[in-house]
Amino acid sequence: MVASEAPAKERARAYAALSGSSLAPGSARALVRAAITEWTGLGLPGAEHLTDRLADDALLVVSELVTNAVVHAGTDVQLECRLEGDDQDTAALLVEVSDHHPSRAPRGSEPETPQDTPEYGRGLRLVGALSEAWGITYRTGRKTVWARLPAGGCEAGDQIEAYAGEHALARGLRVAEILAPEPPPGQEARERGSRGAQDPHDPGGGSGDLRDWQDLRDWRERYEDCDGRDGRDGSWLGRGALSFLAEASDLLAGQLDEDLVAALAGQLIVPRLADWCAVWLEDEATAGGWSGGAGAGGPRLARVWHGSENRIEELRRALEKDTPHPSDPLRAGPSDYPWPGEALGDAPGEPGSALAYRLVAGGRPLGTLVIGRSGSAGFPDEITGLVEDLSRRVALAIGAARQYARQATISAVLQRGLLPGAVAEIPGVRSALVYEPYDKGGPSGDFYDLFPAGDGRWCFAVGDVQGKGPEAAVVIGLARPWLRLLAREGYRVADVLDRLNQLLLDDATEAADAAARALVAAGARPTPPGDGPQTRFLSLLYGELVPFDGGVRCTVASAGHPLPLLLGAGGEVHTAAQPQTLLGVVEDATYTSETFELRSGDTLLCVTDGVTERRSGSRQFDDGDGLAAALAGCAGLDAELIAERIKRLVHEFGARPPADDLALLVLQAD
């Protein structure tokens, strides 16, 4: 947050604590960008010296330092940016990035292998080139990398040129203010004002900051004969392309669908870097070879993008007939691809150039990216280098999206196995269920069941496991089958809870013993108290229903769970069970149950704490018997309408969506 209170020195300070994730660099850039804009708008001392170049340099330095901290330290990150000095000679931006792993040094200048370039920060050489001074400060449990960027810039042109040259980002051609052309070696770089990089929220090539965007063919005709020289002063010296790649990385990394990644790749490339673009994706089940016969049908053409929309379908049909077959998927750099001139409406013999880039992540081939450009000049080195760098990011994003899809599929299959396919229909009882897991991509901690137990009995359960994800799935996977087994063996409600409690305790003891043996076998030190396997707690509302002429006999017990509420036909509401301890906590616990009758129109409401503890500021939904009051207002409604009304009231209670799993079961006697 940017401080906005007096005095001025405090206002000229921006600070944020960032999670150690891939989103941190983008958040850090947004913070610094907002801070500089605010300081300039407030007219703080020294803010008049914050030039566009200084702002661009600060964004790059922040991006590099935060990326290094996230990748190499792996902890949460603290960012601070301050405006110092109040005249041209003393004004500067001071950037500090701290992590909590002092033993891990920031990445320096180690070489990268061309076959598998890691998506790390680009090292401290860029920071050193853009900064007047920089350094590393070590404190107990903390490491801070800082850099001071003077308002007047630093004499580091040669360093920046060499740095950009190593990554093939630019050697002359101006590309609509998002490329950062580097003059040929020996050419003096004279600074000139520049605008920002592409707006990451405008992937389709809209206006953003590119206010003087010219048609692709206009700048091509202007610079084709420049023999690699763009004729301008080389003002960005590598900054624009680096910013473009950083923003593109953030945009791609936020996508969880591989087809959307392919679509964004096309929008990032066309028309800025090429006339058209196509992305093929390998079938994940058969990927491994690069020939069209490697799998059933070979790669699929996921996306085609052209600067002229009326050419897209014809181009797609032509490209589908010519799947790329790179002979060596691990060879660095692009390979030639046949020019589909007829599909583009070119006259016979009209030249064009197309290049195919392998999309490889973690040594696994994921697909192919093809770019095309009409004309005889082909692609200059700065374009091919930039697209190669971008293609690595596209591959990483596709790999991440596929990993997410695999995990989501596993979670969905697991979730289906943890919950009943359908709830049983009980003679003389209407039932309604609401189940809303908080995390749609992972197993929920809430579960329910309603099943026949034999001998004219039906049983129901609503439970909530401590925690979520795989650990919760383990507990539910234990509890639901045992509930059904014990019920069908004829055990009473209280006896079922007694035995389930002992089962959870025994399972936790076995897990702790296994973990201890594994630690001893590995020669590890004993685990401190509280750091080992935890007891698996379970809150459970469990009951049995036995229909008879004129009603239903209900026996119910609550183990650490929100108590069930009974709504009478006349609108009165009261609890239908006594509170008891959680399952899996107390050895040899003895549980009790209550029995009552549901007569025509009587309703039993069972919920999880996602209902009772729904928050609105400091208040909870069940404060002041809020749930009982809501149920009393449902008098005269049938089971389905009661369930829908309670769900609606819970959602409307807070301005934000619920932050916990939500489950409720309504049982109503006919």
CSV table of N, CA and C in Angstrom, one decimal, residues 96 180 187-188 191 284 344 363 423 436 489 562 636 647:
chain,number,residue,atom,x,y,z
A,96,GLU,N,14.1,-2.1,-2.4
A,96,GLU,CA,14.5,-3.1,-1.5
A,96,GLU,C,13.6,-4.3,-1.6
A,180,ALA,N,12.7,-3.7,-27.9
A,180,ALA,CA,13.7,-2.8,-27.4
A,180,ALA,C,14.9,-2.9,-28.2
A,187,GLN,N,27.8,1.4,-32.0
A,187,GLN,CA,26.9,2.6,-32.2
A,187,GLN,C,26.5,3.2,-30.9
A,188,GLU,N,26.7,4.5,-30.8
A,188,GLU,CA,26.4,5.2,-29.5
A,188,GLU,C,24.9,5.2,-29.3
A,191,GLU,N,19.9,8.6,-25.3
A,191,GLU,CA,18.6,8.4,-24.7
A,191,GLU,C,17.6,9.4,-25.2
A,284,GLU,N,-1.8,-35.2,-24.9
A,284,GLU,CA,-1.0,-35.6,-23.8
A,284,GLU,C,-0.8,-37.1,-23.6
A,344,LEU,N,-3.4,-17.6,-48.2
A,344,LEU,CA,-3.3,-16.2,-47.8
A,344,LEU,C,-3.6,-15.3,-48.9
A,363,GLY,N,11.4,-31.0,-20.5
A,363,GLY,CA,11.9,-32.0,-21.4
A,363,GLY,C,10.8,-32.8,-22.1
A,423,VAL,N,-29.0,-39.7,-3.2
A,423,VAL,CA,-29.5,-40.0,-1.9
A,423,VAL,C,-30.8,-40.9,-1.9
A,436,GLU,N,-22.2,-27.3,-1.5
A,436,GLU,CA,-21.4,-26.3,-2.2
A,436,GLU,C,-20.0,-26.3,-1.7
A,489,GLU,N,-24.9,-53.5,9.9
A,489,GLU,CA,-24.7,-54.6,10.9
A,489,GLU,C,-25.6,-54.5,12.1
A,562,PRO,N,-22.6,-28.7,14.5
A,562,PRO,CA,-23.7,-27.9,14.8
A,562,PRO,C,-25.0,-28.7,15.0
A,636,GLY,N,-44.4,-23.8,6.9
A,636,GLY,CA,-45.3,-24.0,5.8
A,636,GLY,C,-44.7,-24.3,4.5
A,647,LYS,N,-30.2,-21.5,1.9
A,647,LYS,CA,-29.0,-21.3,1.1
A,647,LYS,C,-28.9,-19.8,0.7
